Amino acid sequence: MTASSSELLARIRGSRRELARLLTRVENDQAVAELNELYPYTGKAHIVGITGAPGTGKSTLVNALAKHYRVQNRTVAILAVDPTSPFTGGALLGDRIRMRDLSGDPGAFVRSMATRGSLGGIARATADLVRVFDAAGYDLIMIETVGAGQSEVDVARLAQTTLVVEAPGMGDDVQAIKAGILEIADILVVNKADRPGVEATVRALRAMLDLGHRAERVAHHGRQMKVDSAAPVDEFAAWIPPIVQTVASDDKDEGIADLAHKLEKHRQYLIETGVLKYREQARITLELEDRLREVLLQRLIAQVGRAQIAALVQQIVDKRESPGEVIATLLARSAESAETRG
Amino acid sequence: MTASSSELLARIRGSRRELARLLTRVENDQAVAELNELYPYTGKAHIVGITGAPGTGKSTLVNALAKHYRVQNRTVAILAVDPTSPFTGGALLGDRIRMRDLSGDPGAFVRSMATRGSLGGIARATADLVRVFDAAGYDLIMIETVGAGQSEVDVARLAQTTLVVEAPGMGDDVQAIKAGILEIADILVVNKADRPGVEATVRALRAMLDLGHRAERVAHHGRQMKVDSAAPVDEFAAWIPPIVQTVASDDKDEGIADLAHKLEKHRQYLIETGVLKYREQARITLELEDRLREVLLQRLIAQVGRAQIAALVQQIVDKRESPGEVIATLLARSAESAETRG
């Protein structure tokens, strides 16, 4: 532990304003050194992803969970990621509700990330923000996303435990299926469980789970030979996602204690079976590859120059060179440039 | 035109079996040289993307469009991309229907791509398959995807004209909004227009379009200063996506001629305004960046070695080094390796 890192650590643990400032620098990709310094102090938080379609009461549920943890004197950070298009307005995550209930509580921190840039960029920034919260000492970090596709899957990969939230009577019974996010669920929550149709939703989810469980087993057996020997043998068989019914609203909080208990159980399962380390390894590998792709591309652009690349794009558009030929050219130039420098 | 490329061209134009074989090699990323050879012969086809939720009758509609073009003696290739999870079974695109109607017709070619690997890999393979069809001389190439998120957006980017298909009474009125795919639509199709609720669906779509059109104009004005001077001034203002009502089923084909007419009109608009070239440039830039990211990563892995990378991942998992530190290490090693070689 260097003096500077323990100082930085003390600063973000001691001051919400310092923490908020660092989060902003991280989001703007201006805190590489700080992230390096803080990294050794990460790894203690329980990182939970919460996703689901708009209208399932996701934000209110996150809020209720946060309050439950606060009563037990555990600290909570909420990171709301909203990768929606300008079309839907982007205000789907209920910040105002949360602000009202949690503001002024020094053990809770709420941060919204207005998503700019690419999907990959969002996932990278989210990973870094979570690490800052983790180093800052928050016990529970909840990442909340709107369930609308690949971005959720990417963000959910960052979580140790992923909740998929449904609600009865949302038209198509089970929204999660369409987005293909059911398979990332560690715990399924049917929120607004005091509404009519709750039994049908639970039944539909259970049927999907049974189907999925079988499919996963088949997939698992199919690739068994290729599986890393370090993989815990019963990763797929051991945890069957429970379905928890909740009612989270202004005047009711039902099933929240049960949900918190299931969260704890899942974390225990992850640690005791070794699945946590195994998944962490897989996740870090993906993250490293993703960051390298981006860094290597930026290095090549710097080596070759944007004008040169634009000229080559024009060659492709004009059908004078194929994409494959241009890539070969660029790789050769980047190798030359490395040699000249060396 | 080299002898070998015109020979290859003659082979895939003359033999369906040769074409099918090349498509398989392209899908398996084993045809870099062939793609380079064929590239100069691309650029003549109208590339149309069709997306929409399951249940909208997308496949039947694609089939009806194909038959309409065949009656006019124009050749059609259909590429069905199904990026669904094992959960949904993956058999959502109605191959059997198509096979029955189009098999034996030498002017139509149907190809399904069972999606393996990453989303990026799917988009890259789709781009290459479309180029083979284009060089092979097909007038219309339809790329059909299940509307379920980012993969559709990526695949739709390959198309010159994108159809988003809706149907009345699908629970939530307008499915496209959730997936955020309305903004990629050049033409909106309300299929199954003989069903109750069609007026409500059309009304909802029109309202969304009005909203979206305004949002785009605002976004357009916001970035006007940064816009490339080569951009056609009225790209956003000039084309307002029409809403076309169709009934495509076994015994009825209503609105198909109208839809084909709108497709043609959109293509004319793209060509006459210069938007086609402009979009092609943007698309090629993205494709090039995407392919470079992947190629550069693979080169670095080859330089450093998989075992070394696995060891560094373990360092991160054990909190001994941060992702940022490992990336710096890997970049330095890859630079050294380039120098040693040079």
PDB file of C-alpha atoms in Angstrom, chain B residues 17-260:
ATOM      1  CA  ARG B  17     -23.602 -25.561 -55.610  1.00  0.00           C
ATOM      2  CA  GLU B  18     -20.395 -23.539 -56.092  1.00  0.00           C
ATOM      3  CA  LEU B  19     -22.139 -20.511 -54.625  1.00  0.00           C
ATOM      4  CA  ALA B  20     -23.327 -22.502 -51.604  1.00  0.00           C
ATOM      5  CA  ARG B  21     -19.822 -23.862 -51.041  1.00  0.00           C
ATOM      6  CA  LEU B  22     -18.280 -20.415 -51.151  1.00  0.00           C
ATOM      7  CA  LEU B  23     -20.925 -19.108 -48.725  1.00  0.00           C
ATOM      8  CA  THR B  24     -19.983 -21.853 -46.284  1.00  0.00           C
ATOM      9  CA  ARG B  25     -16.286 -21.032 -46.552  1.00  0.00           C
ATOM     10  CA  VAL B  26     -17.065 -17.332 -46.059  1.00  0.00           C
ATOM     11  CA  GLU B  27     -19.199 -18.118 -43.004  1.00  0.00           C
ATOM     12  CA  ASN B  28     -16.288 -20.110 -41.573  1.00  0.00           C
ATOM     13  CA  ASP B  29     -13.890 -17.243 -42.281  1.00  0.00           C
ATOM     14  CA  GLN B  30     -11.929 -19.343 -44.791  1.00  0.00           C
ATOM     15  CA  ALA B  31     -12.304 -17.247 -47.923  1.00  0.00           C
ATOM     16  CA  VAL B  32     -10.300 -14.044 -47.486  1.00  0.00           C
ATOM     17  CA  ALA B  33      -8.707 -14.274 -50.932  1.00  0.00           C
ATOM     18  CA  GLU B  34     -12.032 -15.010 -52.646  1.00  0.00           C
ATOM     19  CA  LEU B  35     -13.695 -12.046 -50.923  1.00  0.00           C
ATOM     20  CA  ASN B  36     -10.878  -9.775 -52.094  1.00  0.00           C
ATOM     21  CA  GLU B  37     -11.305 -11.055 -55.647  1.00  0.00           C
ATOM     22  CA  LEU B  38     -15.057 -10.636 -55.706  1.00  0.00           C
ATOM     23  CA  TYR B  39     -15.179  -7.232 -54.048  1.00  0.00           C
ATOM     24  CA  PRO B  40     -14.823  -5.132 -57.247  1.00  0.00           C
ATOM     25  CA  TYR B  41     -17.964  -6.831 -58.624  1.00  0.00           C
ATOM     26  CA  THR B  42     -20.161  -5.771 -55.706  1.00  0.00           C
ATOM     27  CA  GLY B  43     -22.312  -2.670 -55.437  1.00  0.00           C
ATOM     28  CA  LYS B  44     -25.161  -3.427 -57.807  1.00  0.00           C
ATOM     29  CA  ALA B  45     -27.704  -5.144 -55.536  1.00  0.00           C
ATOM     30  CA  HIS B  46     -30.382  -3.460 -53.470  1.00  0.00           C
ATOM     31  CA  ILE B  47     -29.667  -4.611 -49.924  1.00  0.00           C
ATOM     32  CA  VAL B  48     -32.778  -4.631 -47.762  1.00  0.00           C
ATOM     33  CA  GLY B  49     -32.915  -5.436 -44.048  1.00  0.00           C
ATOM     34  CA  ILE B  50     -36.124  -6.794 -42.538  1.00  0.00           C
ATOM     35  CA  THR B  51     -36.582  -6.935 -38.800  1.00  0.00           C
ATOM     36  CA  GLY B  52     -39.432  -7.220 -36.313  1.00  0.00           C
ATOM     37  CA  ALA B  53     -40.596  -9.217 -33.330  1.00  0.00           C
ATOM     38  CA  PRO B  54     -41.548 -12.891 -33.639  1.00  0.00           C
ATOM     39  CA  GLY B  55     -45.205 -13.218 -34.581  1.00  0.00           C
ATOM     40  CA  THR B  56     -45.337 -10.300 -36.988  1.00  0.00           C
ATOM     41  CA  GLY B  57     -45.288 -12.614 -39.991  1.00  0.00           C
ATOM     42  CA  LYS B  58     -41.890 -11.359 -41.120  1.00  0.00           C
ATOM     43  CA  SER B  59     -40.851 -14.545 -42.922  1.00  0.00           C
ATOM     44  CA  THR B  60     -44.113 -14.806 -44.843  1.00  0.00           C
ATOM     45  CA  LEU B  61     -43.744 -11.170 -45.841  1.00  0.00           C
ATOM     46  CA  VAL B  62     -40.175 -11.716 -47.056  1.00  0.00           C
ATOM     47  CA  ASN B  63     -41.441 -14.680 -49.024  1.00  0.00           C
ATOM     48  CA  ALA B  64     -44.248 -12.640 -50.609  1.00  0.00           C
ATOM     49  CA  LEU B  65     -41.785  -9.881 -51.549  1.00  0.00           C
ATOM     50  CA  ALA B  66     -39.453 -12.443 -53.091  1.00  0.00           C
ATOM     51  CA  LYS B  67     -42.274 -13.895 -55.201  1.00  0.00           C
ATOM     52  CA  HIS B  68     -43.270 -10.391 -56.325  1.00  0.00           C
ATOM     53  CA  TYR B  69     -39.716  -9.682 -57.522  1.00  0.00           C
ATOM     54  CA  ARG B  70     -39.449 -13.060 -59.214  1.00  0.00           C
ATOM     55  CA  VAL B  71     -42.610 -12.388 -61.236  1.00  0.00           C
ATOM     56  CA  GLN B  72     -40.786  -9.307 -62.560  1.00  0.00           C
ATOM     57  CA  ASN B  73     -37.880 -11.574 -63.423  1.00  0.00           C
ATOM     58  CA  ARG B  74     -35.542 -10.055 -60.886  1.00  0.00           C
ATOM     59  CA  THR B  75     -33.329 -12.377 -58.842  1.00  0.00           C
ATOM     60  CA  VAL B  76     -33.568 -12.536 -55.063  1.00  0.00           C
ATOM     61  CA  ALA B  77     -31.288 -13.783 -52.301  1.00  0.00           C
ATOM     62  CA  ILE B  78     -32.580 -14.160 -48.744  1.00  0.00           C
ATOM     63  CA  LEU B  79     -30.198 -14.307 -45.827  1.00  0.00           C
ATOM     64  CA  ALA B  80     -31.916 -15.266 -42.565  1.00  0.00           C
ATOM     65  CA  VAL B  81     -29.873 -14.340 -39.512  1.00  0.00           C
ATOM     66  CA  ASP B  82     -31.203 -15.702 -36.270  1.00  0.00           C
ATOM     67  CA  PRO B  83     -29.264 -14.395 -33.311  1.00  0.00           C
ATOM     68  CA  THR B  84     -31.535 -16.016 -30.758  1.00  0.00           C
ATOM     69  CA  SER B  85     -30.511 -17.852 -27.645  1.00  0.00           C
ATOM     70  CA  PRO B  86     -30.769 -21.619 -27.250  1.00  0.00           C
ATOM     71  CA  PHE B  87     -33.784 -20.779 -25.057  1.00  0.00           C
ATOM     72  CA  THR B  88     -36.039 -19.768 -27.896  1.00  0.00           C
ATOM     73  CA  GLY B  89     -34.978 -22.684 -30.018  1.00  0.00           C
ATOM     74  CA  GLY B  90     -33.609 -20.612 -32.852  1.00  0.00           C
ATOM     75  CA  ALA B  91     -36.175 -21.828 -35.356  1.00  0.00           C
ATOM     76  CA  LEU B  92     -38.122 -18.587 -35.495  1.00  0.00           C
ATOM     77  CA  LEU B  93     -37.388 -17.807 -39.110  1.00  0.00           C
ATOM     78  CA  GLY B  94     -39.758 -19.847 -41.211  1.00  0.00           C
ATOM     79  CA  ASP B  95     -37.409 -21.696 -43.482  1.00  0.00           C
ATOM     80  CA  ARG B  96     -39.864 -24.414 -44.295  1.00  0.00           C
ATOM     81  CA  ILE B  97     -42.408 -21.963 -45.686  1.00  0.00           C
ATOM     82  CA  ARG B  98     -39.787 -20.380 -47.884  1.00  0.00           C
ATOM     83  CA  MET B  99     -38.311 -23.629 -49.043  1.00  0.00           C
ATOM     84  CA  ARG B 100     -41.731 -24.795 -50.222  1.00  0.00           C
ATOM     85  CA  ASP B 101     -42.441 -21.659 -52.248  1.00  0.00           C
ATOM     86  CA  LEU B 102     -39.032 -20.802 -53.638  1.00  0.00           C
ATOM     87  CA  SER B 103     -37.253 -24.121 -53.994  1.00  0.00           C
ATOM     88  CA  GLY B 104     -36.564 -25.120 -57.548  1.00  0.00           C
ATOM     89  CA  ASP B 105     -36.545 -21.475 -58.659  1.00  0.00           C
ATOM     90  CA  PRO B 106     -33.065 -20.773 -60.048  1.00  0.00           C
ATOM     91  CA  GLY B 107     -33.538 -17.017 -59.562  1.00  0.00           C
ATOM     92  CA  ALA B 108     -33.992 -17.286 -55.797  1.00  0.00           C
ATOM     93  CA  PHE B 109     -31.498 -18.345 -53.174  1.00  0.00           C
ATOM     94  CA  VAL B 110     -32.289 -18.830 -49.482  1.00  0.00           C
ATOM     95  CA  ARG B 111     -29.552 -19.093 -46.883  1.00  0.00           C
ATOM     96  CA  SER B 112     -29.909 -19.375 -43.111  1.00  0.00           C
ATOM     97  CA  MET B 113     -27.113 -18.377 -40.839  1.00  0.00           C
ATOM     98  CA  ALA B 114     -27.193 -20.196 -37.552  1.00  0.00           C
ATOM     99  CA  THR B 115     -25.444 -17.697 -35.385  1.00  0.00           C
ATOM    100  CA  ARG B 116     -22.439 -18.775 -33.475  1.00  0.00           C
ATOM    101  CA  GLY B 117     -19.870 -16.695 -31.745  1.00  0.00           C
ATOM    102  CA  SER B 118     -20.009 -13.058 -30.850  1.00  0.00           C
ATOM    103  CA  LEU B 119     -22.392 -10.398 -32.083  1.00  0.00           C
ATOM    104  CA  GLY B 120     -19.515  -8.708 -33.845  1.00  0.00           C
ATOM    105  CA  GLY B 121     -18.708 -11.967 -35.600  1.00  0.00           C
ATOM    106  CA  ILE B 122     -22.292 -12.263 -36.840  1.00  0.00           C
ATOM    107  CA  ALA B 123     -22.285  -8.781 -38.326  1.00  0.00           C
ATOM    108  CA  ARG B 124     -18.897  -9.373 -40.010  1.00  0.00           C
ATOM    109  CA  ALA B 125     -19.999 -12.708 -41.497  1.00  0.00           C
ATOM    110  CA  THR B 126     -23.306 -11.209 -42.671  1.00  0.00           C
ATOM    111  CA  ALA B 127     -21.488  -8.371 -44.446  1.00  0.00           C
ATOM    112  CA  ASP B 128     -19.290 -10.872 -46.265  1.00  0.00           C
ATOM    113  CA  LEU B 129     -22.164 -13.174 -47.250  1.00  0.00           C
ATOM    114  CA  VAL B 130     -24.068 -10.196 -48.656  1.00  0.00           C
ATOM    115  CA  ARG B 131     -21.017  -9.302 -50.769  1.00  0.00           C
ATOM    116  CA  VAL B 132     -20.910 -12.793 -52.238  1.00  0.00           C
ATOM    117  CA  PHE B 133     -24.610 -12.584 -53.192  1.00  0.00           C
ATOM    118  CA  ASP B 134     -23.988  -9.115 -54.609  1.00  0.00           C
ATOM    119  CA  ALA B 135     -21.072 -10.280 -56.766  1.00  0.00           C
ATOM    120  CA  ALA B 136     -23.076 -13.341 -57.788  1.00  0.00           C
ATOM    121  CA  GLY B 137     -25.516 -10.934 -59.414  1.00  0.00           C
ATOM    122  CA  TYR B 138     -28.645 -11.056 -57.244  1.00  0.00           C
ATOM    123  CA  ASP B 139     -30.754  -7.925 -57.784  1.00  0.00           C
ATOM    124  CA  LEU B 140     -32.362  -7.891 -54.354  1.00  0.00           C
ATOM    125  CA  ILE B 141     -30.699  -9.188 -51.186  1.00  0.00           C
ATOM    126  CA  MET B 142     -32.943  -9.412 -48.142  1.00  0.00           C
ATOM    127  CA  ILE B 143     -31.366  -9.787 -44.707  1.00  0.00           C
ATOM    128  CA  GLU B 144     -33.950 -11.020 -42.226  1.00  0.00           C
ATOM    129  CA  THR B 145     -33.387 -10.846 -38.468  1.00  0.00           C
ATOM    130  CA  VAL B 146     -35.472 -11.355 -35.361  1.00  0.00           C
ATOM    131  CA  GLY B 147     -35.950  -7.976 -33.718  1.00  0.00           C
ATOM    132  CA  ALA B 148     -34.312  -8.461 -30.349  1.00  0.00           C
ATOM    133  CA  GLY B 149     -31.719  -5.818 -29.730  1.00  0.00           C
ATOM    134  CA  GLN B 150     -28.276  -4.701 -30.683  1.00  0.00           C
ATOM    135  CA  SER B 151     -27.617  -7.518 -33.142  1.00  0.00           C
ATOM    136  CA  GLU B 152     -30.513  -6.274 -35.292  1.00  0.00           C
ATOM    137  CA  VAL B 153     -29.168  -2.770 -35.247  1.00  0.00           C
ATOM    138  CA  ASP B 154     -25.738  -4.054 -36.278  1.00  0.00           C
ATOM    139  CA  VAL B 155     -27.159  -6.194 -39.062  1.00  0.00           C
ATOM    140  CA  ALA B 156     -29.526  -3.455 -40.192  1.00  0.00           C
ATOM    141  CA  ARG B 157     -26.523  -1.164 -40.641  1.00  0.00           C
ATOM    142  CA  LEU B 158     -25.505  -3.395 -43.531  1.00  0.00           C
ATOM    143  CA  ALA B 159     -28.759  -2.726 -45.349  1.00  0.00           C
ATOM    144  CA  GLN B 160     -29.420   0.195 -47.656  1.00  0.00           C
ATOM    145  CA  THR B 161     -33.118   0.099 -46.837  1.00  0.00           C
ATOM    146  CA  THR B 162     -34.464  -1.215 -43.542  1.00  0.00           C
ATOM    147  CA  LEU B 163     -38.027  -2.449 -43.038  1.00  0.00           C
ATOM    148  CA  VAL B 164     -39.364  -2.733 -39.510  1.00  0.00           C
ATOM    149  CA  VAL B 165     -42.359  -5.082 -39.384  1.00  0.00           C
ATOM    150  CA  GLU B 166     -45.156  -4.740 -36.843  1.00  0.00           C
ATOM    151  CA  ALA B 167     -48.497  -6.485 -36.460  1.00  0.00           C
ATOM    152  CA  PRO B 168     -51.716  -5.412 -34.726  1.00  0.00           C
ATOM    153  CA  GLY B 169     -52.604  -6.767 -31.317  1.00  0.00           C
ATOM    154  CA  MET B 170     -49.192  -7.899 -30.168  1.00  0.00           C
ATOM    155  CA  GLY B 171     -49.837  -7.000 -26.542  1.00  0.00           C
ATOM    156  CA  ASP B 172     -47.741  -3.893 -26.098  1.00  0.00           C
ATOM    157  CA  ASP B 173     -48.909  -1.961 -29.104  1.00  0.00           C
ATOM    158  CA  VAL B 174     -45.637  -1.086 -30.697  1.00  0.00           C
ATOM    159  CA  GLN B 175     -42.923  -3.649 -30.122  1.00  0.00           C
ATOM    160  CA  ALA B 176     -40.250  -1.790 -32.021  1.00  0.00           C
ATOM    161  CA  ILE B 177     -39.960   0.974 -29.473  1.00  0.00           C
ATOM    162  CA  LYS B 178     -38.745  -1.273 -26.711  1.00  0.00           C
ATOM    163  CA  ALA B 179     -35.936  -2.657 -28.781  1.00  0.00           C
ATOM    164  CA  GLY B 180     -35.091   0.852 -29.954  1.00  0.00           C
ATOM    165  CA  ILE B 181     -35.251  -0.224 -33.560  1.00  0.00           C
ATOM    166  CA  LEU B 182     -37.819   2.286 -34.786  1.00  0.00           C
ATOM    167  CA  GLU B 183     -35.050   4.775 -35.454  1.00  0.00           C
ATOM    168  CA  ILE B 184     -33.398   2.440 -37.945  1.00  0.00           C
ATOM    169  CA  ALA B 185     -36.604   2.044 -40.007  1.00  0.00           C
ATOM    170  CA  ASP B 186     -36.719   3.461 -43.515  1.00  0.00           C
ATOM    171  CA  ILE B 187     -40.107   1.863 -44.110  1.00  0.00           C
ATOM    172  CA  LEU B 188     -42.575   0.674 -41.475  1.00  0.00           C
ATOM    173  CA  VAL B 189     -44.741  -2.282 -42.368  1.00  0.00           C
ATOM    174  CA  VAL B 190     -47.902  -3.145 -40.469  1.00  0.00           C
ATOM    175  CA  ASN B 191     -48.360  -6.741 -41.547  1.00  0.00           C
ATOM    176  CA  LYS B 192     -51.461  -8.851 -40.836  1.00  0.00           C
ATOM    177  CA  ALA B 193     -53.392  -5.675 -41.597  1.00  0.00           C
ATOM    178  CA  ASP B 194     -56.654  -7.624 -41.879  1.00  0.00           C
ATOM    179  CA  ARG B 195     -56.592  -8.141 -38.125  1.00  0.00           C
ATOM    180  CA  PRO B 196     -58.492  -6.046 -35.586  1.00  0.00           C
ATOM    181  CA  GLY B 197     -56.539  -3.212 -34.049  1.00  0.00           C
ATOM    182  CA  VAL B 198     -54.673  -2.243 -37.204  1.00  0.00           C
ATOM    183  CA  GLU B 199     -55.770   1.402 -36.959  1.00  0.00           C
ATOM    184  CA  ALA B 200     -54.464   1.677 -33.396  1.00  0.00           C
ATOM    185  CA  THR B 201     -51.100   0.226 -34.425  1.00  0.00           C
ATOM    186  CA  VAL B 202     -50.766   2.580 -37.397  1.00  0.00           C
ATOM    187  CA  ARG B 203     -51.748   5.530 -35.182  1.00  0.00           C
ATOM    188  CA  ALA B 204     -49.216   4.568 -32.513  1.00  0.00           C
ATOM    189  CA  LEU B 205     -46.459   4.206 -35.102  1.00  0.00           C
ATOM    190  CA  ARG B 206     -47.314   7.543 -36.691  1.00  0.00           C
ATOM    191  CA  ALA B 207     -47.159   9.240 -33.298  1.00  0.00           C
ATOM    192  CA  MET B 208     -43.785   7.643 -32.593  1.00  0.00           C
ATOM    193  CA  LEU B 209     -42.520   8.724 -36.001  1.00  0.00           C
ATOM    194  CA  ASP B 210     -43.603  12.337 -35.446  1.00  0.00           C
ATOM    195  CA  LEU B 211     -41.857  12.335 -32.101  1.00  0.00           C
ATOM    196  CA  GLY B 212     -38.766  10.683 -33.531  1.00  0.00           C
ATOM    197  CA  HIS B 213     -38.627  12.951 -36.530  1.00  0.00           C
ATOM    198  CA  ARG B 214     -38.593  15.952 -34.225  1.00  0.00           C
ATOM    199  CA  ALA B 215     -35.950  14.351 -32.014  1.00  0.00           C
ATOM    200  CA  GLU B 216     -33.769  13.639 -35.030  1.00  0.00           C
ATOM    201  CA  ARG B 217     -34.113  17.175 -36.283  1.00  0.00           C
ATOM    202  CA  VAL B 218     -33.065  18.502 -32.887  1.00  0.00           C
ATOM    203  CA  ALA B 219     -30.165  16.053 -32.763  1.00  0.00           C
ATOM    204  CA  HIS B 220     -29.256  17.015 -36.297  1.00  0.00           C
ATOM    205  CA  HIS B 221     -29.244  20.716 -35.520  1.00  0.00           C
ATOM    206  CA  GLY B 222     -27.297  20.069 -32.347  1.00  0.00           C
ATOM    207  CA  ARG B 223     -24.446  18.468 -34.222  1.00  0.00           C
ATOM    208  CA  GLN B 224     -24.657  20.530 -37.366  1.00  0.00           C
ATOM    209  CA  MET B 225     -21.377  22.285 -36.733  1.00  0.00           C
ATOM    210  CA  LYS B 226     -19.485  19.046 -36.436  1.00  0.00           C
ATOM    211  CA  VAL B 227     -21.084  17.425 -39.448  1.00  0.00           C
ATOM    212  CA  ASP B 228     -18.802  16.403 -42.277  1.00  0.00           C
ATOM    213  CA  SER B 229     -19.203  18.887 -45.084  1.00  0.00           C
ATOM    214  CA  ALA B 230     -19.661  15.970 -47.476  1.00  0.00           C
ATOM    215  CA  ALA B 231     -22.913  15.059 -45.726  1.00  0.00           C
ATOM    216  CA  PRO B 232     -26.003  15.656 -47.832  1.00  0.00           C
ATOM    217  CA  VAL B 233     -27.721  18.635 -46.217  1.00  0.00           C
ATOM    218  CA  ASP B 234     -31.197  17.192 -46.174  1.00  0.00           C
ATOM    219  CA  GLU B 235     -30.423  13.639 -45.183  1.00  0.00           C
ATOM    220  CA  PHE B 236     -32.728  13.805 -42.195  1.00  0.00           C
ATOM    221  CA  ALA B 237     -35.427  16.047 -43.540  1.00  0.00           C
ATOM    222  CA  ALA B 238     -35.888  14.450 -46.934  1.00  0.00           C
ATOM    223  CA  TRP B 239     -37.123  10.947 -46.166  1.00  0.00           C
ATOM    224  CA  ILE B 240     -40.036  10.397 -43.836  1.00  0.00           C
ATOM    225  CA  PRO B 241     -40.540   6.655 -43.317  1.00  0.00           C
ATOM    226  CA  PRO B 242     -43.876   5.644 -44.867  1.00  0.00           C
ATOM    227  CA  ILE B 243     -46.189   3.212 -43.080  1.00  0.00           C
ATOM    228  CA  VAL B 244     -47.294   0.426 -45.412  1.00  0.00           C
ATOM    229  CA  GLN B 245     -50.099  -2.008 -44.566  1.00  0.00           C
ATOM    230  CA  THR B 246     -49.717  -5.556 -45.858  1.00  0.00           C
ATOM    231  CA  VAL B 247     -51.426  -8.913 -45.603  1.00  0.00           C
ATOM    232  CA  ALA B 248     -48.986 -11.672 -46.433  1.00  0.00           C
ATOM    233  CA  SER B 249     -50.363 -15.170 -45.892  1.00  0.00           C
ATOM    234  CA  ASP B 250     -50.840 -18.444 -47.715  1.00  0.00           C
ATOM    235  CA  ASP B 251     -53.889 -17.294 -49.628  1.00  0.00           C
ATOM    236  CA  LYS B 252     -53.608 -13.482 -49.594  1.00  0.00           C
ATOM    237  CA  ASP B 253     -50.978 -11.042 -50.797  1.00  0.00           C
ATOM    238  CA  GLU B 254     -52.188  -7.499 -50.195  1.00  0.00           C
ATOM    239  CA  GLY B 255     -50.032  -4.395 -50.207  1.00  0.00           C
ATOM    240  CA  ILE B 256     -46.959  -6.233 -51.494  1.00  0.00           C
ATOM    241  CA  ALA B 257     -46.813  -4.308 -54.771  1.00  0.00           C
ATOM    242  CA  ASP B 258     -47.138  -1.068 -52.797  1.00  0.00           C
ATOM    243  CA  LEU B 259     -44.321  -2.143 -50.492  1.00  0.00           C
ATOM    244  CA  ALA B 260     -42.084  -3.072 -53.445  1.00  0.00           C
TER     245      ALA B 260
END
